[in-house]
Coordinates of C-alpha atoms in Angstrom, one line a residue:
M29 CA -26.7 25.1 60.7
K30 CA -28.6 23.3 58.2
K31 CA -27.7 25.5 55.9
I32 CA -24.1 25.1 56.5
I33 CA -24.5 21.3 56.1
F34 CA -26.3 21.9 53.0
L35 CA -23.7 23.8 51.6
M36 CA -21.0 21.0 52.7
L37 CA -23.2 18.3 50.9
G38 CA -23.5 19.9 47.7
F39 CA -19.8 20.8 47.2
T40 CA -18.8 18.2 47.9
I41 CA -21.2 15.9 45.7
A42 CA -20.0 18.8 43.3
S43 CA -16.3 18.2 43.5
C44 CA -17.3 14.3 42.7
A45 CA -18.8 15.4 39.6
Q46 CA -16.0 17.4 38.7
T47 CA -13.2 14.1 39.5
Y48 CA -15.5 11.5 37.5
P49 CA -14.0 12.4 34.2
T50 CA -10.8 12.6 35.3
L51 CA -11.2 9.2 36.6
T52 CA -12.5 8.2 33.6
Q53 CA -9.6 9.5 31.2
I54 CA -7.4 7.9 33.7
R55 CA -9.1 4.5 33.2
E56 CA -8.6 5.3 29.5
L57 CA -5.2 6.2 29.7
A58 CA -4.5 2.8 31.6
Q59 CA -6.1 0.3 28.9
V60 CA -4.2 2.4 26.4
K61 CA -1.0 1.4 28.5
S62 CA -1.8 -1.8 29.3
A63 CA -1.7 -2.7 25.8
S64 CA 2.2 -3.3 25.8
G65 CA 4.5 -2.6 22.8
I66 CA 4.2 -6.1 22.0
D67 CA 0.7 -6.8 21.6
I68 CA 0.5 -3.0 19.8
G69 CA 3.2 -3.9 17.3
S70 CA 2.0 -7.8 17.0
G71 CA -0.9 -6.3 15.7
L72 CA 0.5 -3.7 13.1
K73 CA 2.5 -6.8 12.4
E74 CA -0.5 -9.3 12.0
A75 CA -2.3 -5.7 9.7
L76 CA 0.8 -5.3 7.5
N77 CA 1.3 -9.1 7.3
K78 CA -2.3 -9.1 6.2
G79 CA -1.8 -6.8 3.6
I80 CA 1.2 -8.7 1.9
T81 CA -0.6 -12.3 2.0
Q82 CA -4.5 -10.7 0.6
Q83 CA -3.0 -8.2 -1.9
V84 CA 0.2 -8.4 -3.3
T85 CA 0.7 -11.9 -3.6
K86 CA -2.7 -11.6 -5.8
L87 CA -0.3 -9.6 -8.0
T88 CA 2.4 -12.4 -8.6
A89 CA -0.5 -13.9 -10.5
V90 CA -1.0 -14.2 -14.1
D91 CA -3.3 -10.9 -15.1
G92 CA -2.8 -9.9 -11.3
F93 CA -1.4 -6.6 -13.1
Y94 CA -3.2 -7.0 -15.9
K95 CA -6.4 -7.1 -15.5
N96 CA -6.6 -5.1 -12.3
D97 CA -7.3 -1.4 -13.2
L98 CA -6.3 -0.3 -9.9
V99 CA -2.5 -1.5 -10.9
K100 CA -2.2 -2.4 -14.7
I101 CA 0.5 -0.8 -16.2
L102 CA -0.6 1.5 -19.8
M103 CA 1.7 3.2 -21.7
P104 CA 4.3 6.0 -20.4
E105 CA 3.9 9.2 -21.1
E106 CA 6.1 9.6 -24.2
L107 CA 4.9 6.5 -25.9
Q108 CA 1.5 7.6 -25.8
K109 CA 1.6 8.9 -29.6
V110 CA 3.1 5.4 -30.1
D111 CA 0.5 3.9 -28.6
A112 CA -2.3 6.1 -30.6
T113 CA -0.6 5.9 -34.0
L114 CA 0.0 2.2 -34.1
R115 CA -4.0 1.8 -33.6
K116 CA -4.1 4.5 -36.2
F117 CA -2.3 2.4 -38.5
G118 CA -4.3 -0.6 -37.5
L119 CA -1.3 -2.6 -35.6
S120 CA -3.8 -2.4 -32.6
S121 CA -2.9 -5.8 -31.5
L122 CA 0.8 -5.1 -31.6
A123 CA -0.3 -1.8 -29.0
D124 CA -2.1 -4.4 -26.3
E125 CA 0.8 -6.6 -26.8
G126 CA 2.6 -4.2 -25.3
I127 CA 0.9 -3.5 -22.8
K128 CA 0.6 -7.2 -21.9
V129 CA 4.2 -8.1 -21.3
M130 CA 5.1 -4.7 -19.6
N131 CA 2.3 -6.2 -16.8
R132 CA 3.5 -9.7 -17.3
A133 CA 7.4 -8.3 -16.3
A134 CA 5.7 -6.3 -13.4
E135 CA 4.1 -9.5 -11.8
D136 CA 6.9 -11.2 -12.2
A137 CA 9.0 -8.4 -10.2
V138 CA 6.9 -8.7 -7.4
K139 CA 7.2 -11.6 -6.2
E140 CA 10.6 -10.5 -4.8
A141 CA 8.6 -8.1 -3.1
T142 CA 7.1 -10.5 0.0
P143 CA 10.3 -11.1 2.0
I144 CA 11.7 -8.1 1.8
F145 CA 8.5 -6.3 3.7
V146 CA 8.8 -9.4 6.2
D147 CA 11.5 -7.9 6.8
A148 CA 10.5 -4.6 7.2
V149 CA 7.6 -5.4 9.6
K150 CA 10.2 -7.2 11.8
K151 CA 12.2 -4.5 12.4
M152 CA 9.4 -2.3 13.4
T153 CA 9.6 -0.4 16.6
F154 CA 7.8 0.3 19.5
T155 CA 7.4 4.1 18.6
D156 CA 7.3 2.8 14.1
A157 CA 3.9 1.4 15.5
K158 CA 2.4 3.5 18.1
N159 CA 2.5 6.7 15.0
I160 CA 0.8 4.2 12.6
L161 CA -1.8 3.1 14.9
L162 CA -2.2 7.1 15.6
G163 CA -1.8 7.8 12.0
N164 CA -4.0 8.6 8.7
D165 CA -5.5 5.2 6.7
S166 CA -2.1 4.8 5.3
A167 CA 0.3 5.5 7.6
A168 CA 1.4 1.7 7.9
T169 CA 1.7 1.9 4.0
A170 CA 3.3 5.0 4.1
Y171 CA 5.8 3.2 7.3
L172 CA 6.9 0.4 4.6
Q173 CA 7.2 2.9 1.9
G174 CA 9.3 4.8 3.3
T175 CA 11.4 1.5 4.5
T176 CA 11.6 -1.1 1.6
S177 CA 11.3 1.3 -1.9
T178 CA 15.5 1.7 -1.9
V179 CA 15.6 -2.6 -1.3
L180 CA 12.3 -2.9 -3.7
Y181 CA 13.8 -1.1 -7.0
S182 CA 17.3 -2.8 -6.9
K183 CA 15.5 -5.9 -6.9
F184 CA 12.2 -5.4 -9.1
S185 CA 14.3 -3.9 -12.0
P186 CA 16.6 -6.9 -13.0
V187 CA 13.9 -9.4 -12.6
V188 CA 12.2 -6.9 -15.0
Q189 CA 14.5 -6.8 -17.3
N190 CA 14.9 -10.8 -17.2
S191 CA 11.1 -11.0 -17.4
F192 CA 11.8 -9.0 -20.4
S193 CA 13.6 -11.4 -22.0
K194 CA 11.5 -14.7 -20.7
V195 CA 8.3 -13.4 -22.0
G196 CA 9.8 -12.3 -25.1
A197 CA 8.7 -8.2 -24.5
D198 CA 11.9 -7.2 -25.6
K199 CA 11.3 -8.1 -29.0
I200 CA 8.2 -7.0 -29.1
W201 CA 8.7 -3.5 -27.9
K202 CA 11.8 -3.9 -30.4
N203 CA 8.7 -4.4 -32.8
I204 CA 6.8 -1.5 -31.5
I205 CA 9.7 1.2 -31.8
T206 CA 11.3 -0.2 -34.7
K207 CA 7.7 0.1 -36.4
Y208 CA 6.8 3.1 -34.8
N209 CA 10.4 5.1 -36.0
S210 CA 9.6 3.9 -39.6
L211 CA 6.2 5.3 -39.3
P212 CA 6.2 8.8 -40.9
L213 CA 6.0 11.9 -39.5
T214 CA 7.1 10.8 -36.3
K215 CA 10.1 11.4 -33.9
D216 CA 12.0 8.6 -33.1
V217 CA 11.9 7.6 -29.7
N218 CA 14.1 4.3 -27.1
P219 CA 12.2 4.7 -23.6
D220 CA 13.4 3.0 -20.8
L221 CA 11.4 0.7 -19.7
T222 CA 13.0 -1.5 -17.5
D223 CA 12.8 2.0 -15.0
Y224 CA 9.4 2.7 -16.1
V225 CA 7.9 -0.9 -15.3
T226 CA 9.8 -1.4 -12.0
S227 CA 8.7 1.9 -11.1
Q228 CA 4.8 1.2 -12.4
A229 CA 5.6 -2.4 -10.2
M230 CA 6.7 -0.3 -7.0
T231 CA 3.5 1.9 -7.1
G232 CA 1.0 -1.2 -7.7
V233 CA 2.5 -2.8 -4.4
F234 CA 1.7 0.1 -2.7
K235 CA -1.1 0.6 -4.0
M236 CA -2.9 -2.5 -3.5
I237 CA -1.3 -3.2 0.6
S238 CA -2.7 0.7 1.2
V239 CA -6.7 -0.8 0.2
E240 CA -5.9 -3.5 2.3
E241 CA -5.1 -1.2 5.5
K242 CA -7.6 1.3 4.8
N243 CA -9.8 -1.7 5.1
I244 CA -8.5 -2.8 8.4
R245 CA -8.5 0.6 9.9
T246 CA -12.7 1.6 8.8
N247 CA -14.4 -2.1 8.4
L248 CA -15.0 -3.4 11.3
N249 CA -15.2 -7.3 9.8
A250 CA -12.0 -6.8 8.5
R251 CA -10.8 -7.4 11.7
T252 CA -10.1 -11.1 11.6
S253 CA -8.5 -11.9 14.4
P254 CA -8.9 -10.7 18.3
L255 CA -5.6 -9.1 17.9
L256 CA -7.0 -6.6 15.2
K257 CA -9.9 -5.9 17.3
Q258 CA -9.0 -5.1 20.3
V259 CA -5.5 -3.3 18.5
F260 CA -7.2 -0.9 16.2
A261 CA -10.0 -0.3 18.8
M262 CA -7.8 1.9 19.7
Q263 CA -7.0 3.7 16.9
D264 CA -10.9 3.7 16.4
R265 CA -10.8 6.2 19.8
K266 CA -8.1 8.2 19.2

């Protein structure tokens, strides 16, 4: 009889041991579920707005592109020979000025980005937020890239074109191209700099957003509000 009782007790204890992890998982699932769509969405929106405020805004300042090695716009590939040739013939200052005015135009264009990003963030759904939260280190950046690129290009392009006139880039580049095309043994060039600078400005914007996103995802100190800490703790447990 004692043996039977001990066996029954052993079976009961074993059963409890088997159910405990399941109860833990249920609690964790309940905790995740208790963070409503509004909480998750608000946390992701706060993270994206932090990236826009802290990183994209920097690009709109004077030298925001020009003195930032991560995003500085250099000569396009088809003009690298132009750059090298100008410097070879003692025209380095002209080549440097050509690079600077491209970056100035990008700095002007990025001022148009913030309201477009804010609109995209407002339209984020719970499913978007969940996929971003549980995605890779650049999932939020990819979301913005996918939802804003077409609008950004249409906004950036005319600003870049106008900025070329405002900062005198059109005259500088006309001088650069004229000088280069007049040099011996060179093939004439006529690049579409508006398209190039527009594309490079967009690349720079998304690169800086991705820097801030990765920081929030991997650096606990970058989660500067209770909401960011709560929401991204869920990411840490994935």
